[in-house]
Coordinates of N, CA and C in Angstrom, one line a residue:
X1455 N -3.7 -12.3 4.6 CA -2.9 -11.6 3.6 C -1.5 -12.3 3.5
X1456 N -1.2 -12.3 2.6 CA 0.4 -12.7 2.3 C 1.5 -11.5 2.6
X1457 N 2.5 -12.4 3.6 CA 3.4 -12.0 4.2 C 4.2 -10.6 3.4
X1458 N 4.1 -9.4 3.5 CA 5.5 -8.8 2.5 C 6.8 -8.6 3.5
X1459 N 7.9 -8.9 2.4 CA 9.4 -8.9 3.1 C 10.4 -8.0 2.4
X1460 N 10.2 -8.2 1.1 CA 11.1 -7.9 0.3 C 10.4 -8.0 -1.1
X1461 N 10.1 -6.7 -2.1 CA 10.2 -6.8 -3.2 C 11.0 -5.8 -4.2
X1462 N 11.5 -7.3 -5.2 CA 12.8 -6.3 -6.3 C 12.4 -6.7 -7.8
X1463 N 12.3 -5.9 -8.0 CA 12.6 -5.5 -9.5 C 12.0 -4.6 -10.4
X1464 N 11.3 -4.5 -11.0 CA 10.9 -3.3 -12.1 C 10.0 -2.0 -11.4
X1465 N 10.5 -0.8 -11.0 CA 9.8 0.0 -10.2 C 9.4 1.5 -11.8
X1466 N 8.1 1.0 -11.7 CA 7.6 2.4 -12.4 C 7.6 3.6 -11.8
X1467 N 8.4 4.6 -12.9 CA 8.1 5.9 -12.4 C 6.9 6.8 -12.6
X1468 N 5.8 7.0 -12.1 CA 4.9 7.6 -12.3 C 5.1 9.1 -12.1
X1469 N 5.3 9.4 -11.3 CA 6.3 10.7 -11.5 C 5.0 11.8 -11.0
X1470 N 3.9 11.4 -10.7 CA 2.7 12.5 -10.7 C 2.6 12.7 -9.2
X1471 N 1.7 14.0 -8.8 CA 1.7 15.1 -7.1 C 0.1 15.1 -7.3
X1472 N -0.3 14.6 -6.3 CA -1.6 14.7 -6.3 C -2.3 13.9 -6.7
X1473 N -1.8 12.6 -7.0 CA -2.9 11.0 -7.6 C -3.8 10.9 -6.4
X1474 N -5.3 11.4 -7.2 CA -6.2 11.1 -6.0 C -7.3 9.7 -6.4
X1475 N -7.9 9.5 -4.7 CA -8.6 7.8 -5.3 C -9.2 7.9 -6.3
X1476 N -9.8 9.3 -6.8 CA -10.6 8.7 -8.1 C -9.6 8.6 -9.1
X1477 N -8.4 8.9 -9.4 CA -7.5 8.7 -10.6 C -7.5 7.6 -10.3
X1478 N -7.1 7.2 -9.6 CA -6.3 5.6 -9.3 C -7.5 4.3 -9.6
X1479 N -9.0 4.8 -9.7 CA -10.0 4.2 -10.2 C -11.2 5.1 -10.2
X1480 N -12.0 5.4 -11.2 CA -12.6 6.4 -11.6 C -13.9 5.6 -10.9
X1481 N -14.8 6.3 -10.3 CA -15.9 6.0 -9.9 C -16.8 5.0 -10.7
X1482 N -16.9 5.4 -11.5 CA -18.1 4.1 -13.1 C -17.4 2.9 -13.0
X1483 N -16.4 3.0 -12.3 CA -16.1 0.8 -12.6 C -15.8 0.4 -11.3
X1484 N -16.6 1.3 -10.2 CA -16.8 0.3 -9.1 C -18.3 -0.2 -9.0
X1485 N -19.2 -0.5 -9.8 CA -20.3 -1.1 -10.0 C -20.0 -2.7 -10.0
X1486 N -18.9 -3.3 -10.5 CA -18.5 -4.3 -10.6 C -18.2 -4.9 -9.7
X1487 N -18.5 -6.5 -9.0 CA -17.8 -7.2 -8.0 C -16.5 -7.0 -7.9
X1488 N -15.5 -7.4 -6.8 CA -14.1 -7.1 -6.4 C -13.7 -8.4 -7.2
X1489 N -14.6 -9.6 -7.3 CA -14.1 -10.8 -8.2 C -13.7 -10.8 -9.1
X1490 N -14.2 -9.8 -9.9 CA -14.2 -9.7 -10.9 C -12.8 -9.1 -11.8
X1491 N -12.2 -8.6 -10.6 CA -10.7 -8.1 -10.7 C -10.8 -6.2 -11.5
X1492 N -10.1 -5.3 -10.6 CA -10.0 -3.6 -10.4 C -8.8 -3.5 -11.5
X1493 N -8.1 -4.5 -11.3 CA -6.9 -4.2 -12.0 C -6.9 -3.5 -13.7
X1494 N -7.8 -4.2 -14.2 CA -7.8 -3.0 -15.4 C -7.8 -1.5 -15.6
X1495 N -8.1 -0.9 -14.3 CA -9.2 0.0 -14.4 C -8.2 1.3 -14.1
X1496 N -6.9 0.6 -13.2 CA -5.9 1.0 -12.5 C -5.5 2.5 -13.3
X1497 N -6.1 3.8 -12.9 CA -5.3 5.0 -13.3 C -5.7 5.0 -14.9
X1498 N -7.2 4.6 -15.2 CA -7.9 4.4 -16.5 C -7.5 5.8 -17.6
X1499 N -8.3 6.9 -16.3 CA -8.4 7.8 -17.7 C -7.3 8.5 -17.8
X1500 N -5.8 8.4 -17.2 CA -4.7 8.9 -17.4 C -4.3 7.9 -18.1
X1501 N -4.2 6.7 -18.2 CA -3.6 5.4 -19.0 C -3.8 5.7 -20.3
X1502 N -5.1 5.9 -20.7 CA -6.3 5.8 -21.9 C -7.2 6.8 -22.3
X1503 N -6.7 6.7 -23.9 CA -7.4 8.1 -24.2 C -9.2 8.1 -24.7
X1504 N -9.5 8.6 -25.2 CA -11.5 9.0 -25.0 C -11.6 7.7 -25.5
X1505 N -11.2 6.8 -26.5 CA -11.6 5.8 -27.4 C -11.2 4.5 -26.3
X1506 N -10.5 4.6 -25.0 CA -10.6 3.8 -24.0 C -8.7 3.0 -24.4
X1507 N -8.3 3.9 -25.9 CA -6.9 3.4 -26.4 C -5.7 3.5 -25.0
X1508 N -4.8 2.8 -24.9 CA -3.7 3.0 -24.2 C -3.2 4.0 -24.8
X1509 N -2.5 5.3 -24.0 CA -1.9 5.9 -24.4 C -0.2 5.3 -24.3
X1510 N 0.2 5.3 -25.7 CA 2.0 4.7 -25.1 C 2.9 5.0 -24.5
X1511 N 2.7 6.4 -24.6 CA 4.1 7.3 -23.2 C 3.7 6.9 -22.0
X1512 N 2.3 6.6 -21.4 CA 1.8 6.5 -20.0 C 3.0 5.4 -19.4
X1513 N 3.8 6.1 -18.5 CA 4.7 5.0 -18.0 C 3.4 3.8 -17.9
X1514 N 2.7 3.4 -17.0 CA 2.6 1.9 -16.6 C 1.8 1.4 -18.2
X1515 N 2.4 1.7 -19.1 CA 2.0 0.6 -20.7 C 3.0 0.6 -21.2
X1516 N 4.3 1.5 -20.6 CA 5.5 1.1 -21.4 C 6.2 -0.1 -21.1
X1517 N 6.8 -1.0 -21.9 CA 6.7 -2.4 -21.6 C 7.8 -2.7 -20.6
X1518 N 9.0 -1.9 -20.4 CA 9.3 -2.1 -18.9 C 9.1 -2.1 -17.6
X1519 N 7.7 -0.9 -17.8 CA 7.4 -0.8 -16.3 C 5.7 -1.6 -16.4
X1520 N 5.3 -2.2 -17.6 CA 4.0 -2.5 -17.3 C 3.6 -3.7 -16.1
X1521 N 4.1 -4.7 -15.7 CA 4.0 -5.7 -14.9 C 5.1 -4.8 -13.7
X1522 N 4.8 -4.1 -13.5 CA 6.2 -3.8 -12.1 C 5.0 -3.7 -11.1
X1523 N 5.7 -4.2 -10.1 CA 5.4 -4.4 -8.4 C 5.5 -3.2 -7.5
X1524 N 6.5 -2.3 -7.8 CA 6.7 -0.6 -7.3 C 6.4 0.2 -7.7
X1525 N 5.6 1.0 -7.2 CA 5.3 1.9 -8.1 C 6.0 3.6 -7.6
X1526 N 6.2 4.7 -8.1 CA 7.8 5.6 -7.9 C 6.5 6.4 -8.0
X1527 N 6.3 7.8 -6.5 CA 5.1 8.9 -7.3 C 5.9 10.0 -6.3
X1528 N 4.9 11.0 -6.5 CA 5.4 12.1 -6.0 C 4.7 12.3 -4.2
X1529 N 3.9 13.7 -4.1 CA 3.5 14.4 -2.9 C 1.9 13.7 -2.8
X1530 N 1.3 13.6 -2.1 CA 0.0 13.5 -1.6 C -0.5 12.4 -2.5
X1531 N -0.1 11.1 -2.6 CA -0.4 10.0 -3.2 C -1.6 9.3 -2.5
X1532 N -3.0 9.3 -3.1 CA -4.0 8.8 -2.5 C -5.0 9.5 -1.9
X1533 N -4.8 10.6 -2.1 CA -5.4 11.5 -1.5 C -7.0 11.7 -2.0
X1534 N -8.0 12.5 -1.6 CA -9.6 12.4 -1.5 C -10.2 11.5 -1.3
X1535 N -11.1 11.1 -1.7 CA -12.2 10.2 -1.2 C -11.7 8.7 -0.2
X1536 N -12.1 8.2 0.7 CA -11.8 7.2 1.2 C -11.9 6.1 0.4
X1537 N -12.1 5.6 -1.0 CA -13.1 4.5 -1.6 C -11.9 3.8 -1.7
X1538 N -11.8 2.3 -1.0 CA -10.8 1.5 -0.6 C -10.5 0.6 -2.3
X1539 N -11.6 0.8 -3.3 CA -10.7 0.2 -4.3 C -10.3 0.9 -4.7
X1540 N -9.7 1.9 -4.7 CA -8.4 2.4 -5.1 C -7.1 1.3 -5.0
X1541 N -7.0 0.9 -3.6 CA -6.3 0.0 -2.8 C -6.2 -1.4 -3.9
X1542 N -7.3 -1.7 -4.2 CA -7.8 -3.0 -5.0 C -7.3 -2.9 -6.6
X1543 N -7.4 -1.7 -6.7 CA -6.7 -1.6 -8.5 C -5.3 -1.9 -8.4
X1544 N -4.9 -1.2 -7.2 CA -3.5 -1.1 -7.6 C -2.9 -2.4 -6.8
X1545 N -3.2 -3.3 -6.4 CA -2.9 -5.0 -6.0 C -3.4 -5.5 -6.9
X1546 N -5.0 -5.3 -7.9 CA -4.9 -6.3 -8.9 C -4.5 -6.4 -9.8
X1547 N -3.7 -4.9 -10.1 CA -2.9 -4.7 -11.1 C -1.5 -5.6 -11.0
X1548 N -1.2 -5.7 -9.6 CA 0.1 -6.5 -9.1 C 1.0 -5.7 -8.4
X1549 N 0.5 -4.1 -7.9 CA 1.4 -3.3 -7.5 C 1.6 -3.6 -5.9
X1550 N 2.6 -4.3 -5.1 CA 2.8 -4.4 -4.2 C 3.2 -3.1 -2.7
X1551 N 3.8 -2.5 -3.4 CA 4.7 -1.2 -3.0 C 5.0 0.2 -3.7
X1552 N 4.1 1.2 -2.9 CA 4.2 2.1 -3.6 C 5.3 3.5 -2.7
X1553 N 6.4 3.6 -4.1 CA 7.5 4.7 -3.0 C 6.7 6.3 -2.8
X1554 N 6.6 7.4 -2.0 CA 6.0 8.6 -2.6 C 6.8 9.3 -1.1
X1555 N 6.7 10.6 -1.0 CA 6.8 11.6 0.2 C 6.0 11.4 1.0
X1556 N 4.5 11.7 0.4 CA 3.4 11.8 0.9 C 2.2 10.7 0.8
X1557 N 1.3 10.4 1.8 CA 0.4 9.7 1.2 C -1.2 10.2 1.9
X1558 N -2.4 10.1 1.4 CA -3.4 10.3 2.0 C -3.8 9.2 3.6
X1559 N -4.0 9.9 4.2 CA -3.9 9.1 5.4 C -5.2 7.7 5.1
X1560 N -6.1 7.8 4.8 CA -7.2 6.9 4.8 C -6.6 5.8 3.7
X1561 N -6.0 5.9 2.6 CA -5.4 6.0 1.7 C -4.8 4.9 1.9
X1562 N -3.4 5.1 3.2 CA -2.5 4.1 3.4 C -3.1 3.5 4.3
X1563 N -3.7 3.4 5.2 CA -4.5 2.7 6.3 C -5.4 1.5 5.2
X1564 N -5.9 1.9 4.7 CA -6.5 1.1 3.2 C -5.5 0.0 2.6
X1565 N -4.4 0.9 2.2 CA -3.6 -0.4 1.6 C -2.8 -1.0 2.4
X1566 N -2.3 -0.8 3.6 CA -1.9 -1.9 4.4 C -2.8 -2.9 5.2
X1567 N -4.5 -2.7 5.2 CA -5.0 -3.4 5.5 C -5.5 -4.4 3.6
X1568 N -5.0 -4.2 3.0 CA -4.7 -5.2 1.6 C -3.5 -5.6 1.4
X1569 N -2.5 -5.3 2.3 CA -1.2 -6.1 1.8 C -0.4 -5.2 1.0
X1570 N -0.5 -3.7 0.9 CA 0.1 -3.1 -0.1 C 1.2 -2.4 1.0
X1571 N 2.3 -1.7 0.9 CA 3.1 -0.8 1.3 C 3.4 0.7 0.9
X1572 N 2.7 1.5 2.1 CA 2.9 2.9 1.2 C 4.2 3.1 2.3
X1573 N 5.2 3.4 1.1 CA 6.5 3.7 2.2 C 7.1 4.8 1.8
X1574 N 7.1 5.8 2.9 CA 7.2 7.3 2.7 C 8.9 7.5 2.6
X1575 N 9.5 8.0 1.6 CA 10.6 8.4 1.3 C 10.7 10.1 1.2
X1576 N 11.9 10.4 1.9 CA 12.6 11.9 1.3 C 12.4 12.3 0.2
X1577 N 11.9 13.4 0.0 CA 11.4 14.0 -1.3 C 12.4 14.1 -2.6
X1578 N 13.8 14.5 -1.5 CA 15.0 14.5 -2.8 C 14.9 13.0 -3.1
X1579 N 14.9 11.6 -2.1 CA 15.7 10.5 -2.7 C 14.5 10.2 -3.6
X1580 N 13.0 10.8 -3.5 CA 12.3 10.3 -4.4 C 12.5 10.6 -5.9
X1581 N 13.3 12.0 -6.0 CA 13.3 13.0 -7.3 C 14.9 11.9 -8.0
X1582 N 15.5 11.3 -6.8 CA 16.6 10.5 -7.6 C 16.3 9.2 -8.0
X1583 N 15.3 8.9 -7.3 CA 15.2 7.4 -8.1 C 14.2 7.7 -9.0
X1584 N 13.4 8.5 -9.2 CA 12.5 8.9 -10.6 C 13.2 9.3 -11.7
X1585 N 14.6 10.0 -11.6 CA 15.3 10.5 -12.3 C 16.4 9.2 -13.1
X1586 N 16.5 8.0 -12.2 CA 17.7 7.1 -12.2 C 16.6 6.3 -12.8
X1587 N 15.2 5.9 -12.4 CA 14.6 5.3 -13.2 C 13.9 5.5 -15.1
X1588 N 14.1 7.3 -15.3 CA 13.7 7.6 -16.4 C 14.8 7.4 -17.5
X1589 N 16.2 7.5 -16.6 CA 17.4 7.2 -17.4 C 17.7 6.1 -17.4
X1590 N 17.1 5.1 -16.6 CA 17.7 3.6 -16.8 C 15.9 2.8 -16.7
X1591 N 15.4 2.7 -17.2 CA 14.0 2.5 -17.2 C 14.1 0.7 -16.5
X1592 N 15.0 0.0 -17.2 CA 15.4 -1.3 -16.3 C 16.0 -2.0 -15.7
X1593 N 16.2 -0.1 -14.6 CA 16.9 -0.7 -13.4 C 16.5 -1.2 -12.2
X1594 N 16.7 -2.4 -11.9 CA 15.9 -2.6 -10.3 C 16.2 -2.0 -9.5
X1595 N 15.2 -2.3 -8.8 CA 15.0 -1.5 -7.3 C 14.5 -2.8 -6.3
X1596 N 15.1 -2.5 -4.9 CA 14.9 -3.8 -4.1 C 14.4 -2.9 -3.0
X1597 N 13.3 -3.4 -2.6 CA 12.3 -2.5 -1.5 C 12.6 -3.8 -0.4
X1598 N 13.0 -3.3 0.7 CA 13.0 -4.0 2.3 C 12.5 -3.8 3.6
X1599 N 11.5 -4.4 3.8 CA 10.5 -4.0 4.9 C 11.1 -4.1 6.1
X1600 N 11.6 -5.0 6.4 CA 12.6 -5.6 7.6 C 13.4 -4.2 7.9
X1601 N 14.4 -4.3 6.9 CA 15.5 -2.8 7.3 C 14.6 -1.7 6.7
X1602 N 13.5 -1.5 6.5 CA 12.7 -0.5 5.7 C 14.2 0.5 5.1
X1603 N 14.5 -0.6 4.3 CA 15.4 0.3 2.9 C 14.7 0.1 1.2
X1604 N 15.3 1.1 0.5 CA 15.4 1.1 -0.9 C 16.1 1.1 -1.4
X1605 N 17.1 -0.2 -2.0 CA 17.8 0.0 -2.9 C 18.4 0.4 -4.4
X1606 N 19.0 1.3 -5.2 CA 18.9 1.1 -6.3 C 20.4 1.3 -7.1
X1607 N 20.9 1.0 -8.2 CA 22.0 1.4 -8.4 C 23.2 1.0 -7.1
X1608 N 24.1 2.6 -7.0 CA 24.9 2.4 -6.2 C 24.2 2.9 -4.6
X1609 N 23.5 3.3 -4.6 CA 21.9 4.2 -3.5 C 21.5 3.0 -2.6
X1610 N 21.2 3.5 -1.8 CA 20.5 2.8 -0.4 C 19.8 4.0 0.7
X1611 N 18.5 4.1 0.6 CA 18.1 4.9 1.4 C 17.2 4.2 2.2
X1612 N 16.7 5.4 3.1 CA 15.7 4.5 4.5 C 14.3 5.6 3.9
X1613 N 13.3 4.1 4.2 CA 11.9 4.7 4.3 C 11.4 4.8 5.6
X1614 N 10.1 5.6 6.1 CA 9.2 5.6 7.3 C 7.8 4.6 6.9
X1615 N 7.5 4.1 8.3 CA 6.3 3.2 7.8 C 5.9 3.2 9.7
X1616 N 4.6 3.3 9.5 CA 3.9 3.5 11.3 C 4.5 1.8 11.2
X1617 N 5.1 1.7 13.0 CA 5.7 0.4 13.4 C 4.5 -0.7 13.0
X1618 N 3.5 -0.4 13.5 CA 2.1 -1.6 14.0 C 2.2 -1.5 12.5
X1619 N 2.2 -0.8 11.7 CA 1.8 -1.3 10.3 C 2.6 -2.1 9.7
X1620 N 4.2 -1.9 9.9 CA 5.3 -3.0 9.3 C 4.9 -4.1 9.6
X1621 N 4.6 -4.5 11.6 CA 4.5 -5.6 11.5 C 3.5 -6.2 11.2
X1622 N 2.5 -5.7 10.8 CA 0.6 -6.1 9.8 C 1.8 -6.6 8.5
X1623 N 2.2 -6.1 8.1 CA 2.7 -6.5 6.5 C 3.8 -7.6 6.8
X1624 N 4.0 -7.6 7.9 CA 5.8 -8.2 7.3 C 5.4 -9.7 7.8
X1625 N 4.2 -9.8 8.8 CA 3.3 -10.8 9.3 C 2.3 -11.7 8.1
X1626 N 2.1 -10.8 7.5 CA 0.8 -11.2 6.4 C -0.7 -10.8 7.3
X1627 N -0.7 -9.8 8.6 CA -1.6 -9.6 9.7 C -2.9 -8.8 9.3
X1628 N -4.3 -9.1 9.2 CA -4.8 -8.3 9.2 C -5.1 -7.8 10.7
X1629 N -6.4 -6.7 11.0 CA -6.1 -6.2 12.5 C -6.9 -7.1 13.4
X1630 N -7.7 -8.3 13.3 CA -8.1 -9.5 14.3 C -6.5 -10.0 14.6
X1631 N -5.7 -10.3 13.8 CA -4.3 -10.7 13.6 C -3.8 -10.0 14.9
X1632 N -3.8 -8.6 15.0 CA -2.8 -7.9 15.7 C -3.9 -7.9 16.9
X1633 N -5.3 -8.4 17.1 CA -5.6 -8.6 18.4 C -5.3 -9.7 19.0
X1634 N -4.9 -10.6 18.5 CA -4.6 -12.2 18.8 C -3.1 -12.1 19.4
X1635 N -2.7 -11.2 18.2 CA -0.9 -11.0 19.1 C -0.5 -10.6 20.3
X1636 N -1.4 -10.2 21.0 CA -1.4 -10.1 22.3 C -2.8 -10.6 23.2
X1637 N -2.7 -11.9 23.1 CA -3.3 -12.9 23.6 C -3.2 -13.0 24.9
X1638 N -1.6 -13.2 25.4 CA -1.3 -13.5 26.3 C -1.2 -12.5 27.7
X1639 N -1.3 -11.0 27.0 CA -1.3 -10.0 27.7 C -2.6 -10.1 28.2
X1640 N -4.0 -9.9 27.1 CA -5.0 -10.4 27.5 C -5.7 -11.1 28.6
X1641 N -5.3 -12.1 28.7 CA -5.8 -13.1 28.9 C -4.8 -13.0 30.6
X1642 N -4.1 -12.6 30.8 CA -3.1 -11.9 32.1 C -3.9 -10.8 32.9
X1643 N -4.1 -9.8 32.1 CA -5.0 -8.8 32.4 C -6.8 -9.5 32.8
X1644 N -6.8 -10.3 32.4 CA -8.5 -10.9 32.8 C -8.6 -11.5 34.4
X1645 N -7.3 -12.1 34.3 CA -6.9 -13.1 35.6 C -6.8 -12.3 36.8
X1646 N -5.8 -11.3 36.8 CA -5.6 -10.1 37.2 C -7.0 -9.2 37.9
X1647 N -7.6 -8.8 36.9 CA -8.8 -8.3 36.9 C -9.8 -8.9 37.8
X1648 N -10.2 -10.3 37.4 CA -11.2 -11.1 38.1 C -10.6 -11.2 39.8
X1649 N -9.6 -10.7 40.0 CA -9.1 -10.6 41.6 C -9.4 -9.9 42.4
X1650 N -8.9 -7.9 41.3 CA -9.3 -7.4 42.0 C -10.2 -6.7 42.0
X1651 N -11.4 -7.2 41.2 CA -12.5 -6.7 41.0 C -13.8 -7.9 40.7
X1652 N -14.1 -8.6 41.5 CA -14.6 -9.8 41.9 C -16.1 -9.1 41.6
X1653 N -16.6 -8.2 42.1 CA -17.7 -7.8 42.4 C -18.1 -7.2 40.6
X1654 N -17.1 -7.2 39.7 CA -17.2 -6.6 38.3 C -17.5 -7.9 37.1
X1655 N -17.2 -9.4 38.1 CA -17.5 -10.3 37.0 C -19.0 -10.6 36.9
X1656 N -19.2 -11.0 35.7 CA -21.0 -11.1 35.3 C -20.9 -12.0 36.0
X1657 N -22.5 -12.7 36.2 CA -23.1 -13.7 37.1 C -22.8 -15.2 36.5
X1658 N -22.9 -15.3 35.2 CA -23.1 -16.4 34.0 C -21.5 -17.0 34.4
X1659 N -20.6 -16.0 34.9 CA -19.4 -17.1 35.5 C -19.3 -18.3 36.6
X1660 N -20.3 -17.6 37.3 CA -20.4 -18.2 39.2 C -20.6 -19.6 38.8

């Protein structure tokens, strides 16, 4: 995976409580290879109306927030079904980082094993940057993994993110990654072992 550290600039307000994985990609367009790229499909039937038309108010088609990397949501983001391209729409679309209160637990375990960041913010700072982003549509926002801050305006607030998962992201780590990183503990623990438990090594050593 590619390293995340820091990403700034165009943060869509999606503004919605309750985005569950089938919103985020409707069941009928995972028939298709992952090659083939999720990213169109990203939050379909809310984007687009019965004729498959973009709708224009849908924040992610309005043309400031259409290519943005952040995405701004409310309570229980990701929530129902486990189906990991959910995860896959919203990277092939380009969305790196997504701000919300809440997120579905399977959900974010999903997208930090893709490189994505679900980074849990205070409910008020989320209602202020949705509000700062509806009145200033292109204003950046600078997301920081390292100091897990969000910048925007004159604002600076702190996000939560499970520790082993920052360092998966801020690494580029998938979880073979995070067993390697302790290699040396390993490999201590074996030496260790084979001492005081001689009688526990298989025979194929002797």
């Amino acid at each position: 995976m590619k390293p995340l550290t820091q990403v700034s600039g165009a943060a869509c307000p999606l503004g919605l409580a309750g985005v569950d994985t089938d919103q985020l990609i409707p069941a009928r367009f995972m028939k298709r290879p992952r090659s083939e790229g999720y990213g169109g499909f990203l939050l379909h039937d809310l984007r687009r109306d019965d004729a498959g038309v973009e709708k224009p108010d849908f924040p992610l088609n309005r043309p400031a927030w259409r290519g943005a990397e952040i995405m701004v949501a409310r309570r229980n983001f990701g929530s129902g079904s486990s189906r990991e391209a959910a995860v896959y729409a919203l990277a092939d679309h380009g969305v790196r980082v997504v701000l919300a209160p809440t997120f579905g637990d399977i959900f974010a375990s999903n997208a930090v094993k893709n490189g994505l960041l679900p980074a849990v913010l205070d409910e008020a700072d989320i209602e202020d940057l949705l509000a700062a982003l509806t009145a200033t549509p292109d204003l950046p926002v600078s997301v920081d993994l390292a100091e897990q801050t969000v910048a925007w305006g004159n604002r600076a607030v702190t996000f939560a993110i499970d520790p082993v998962w920052r360092e998966q992201l801020l690494n580029g780590w998938d979880d073979i990654d995070v067993t390697r990183s302790f290699a040396g503990e390993i490999a201590r623990f074996k030496s260790a072992d084979a001492v005081a438990r001689v009688w526990a090594r298989p025979m194929s050593e002797d």
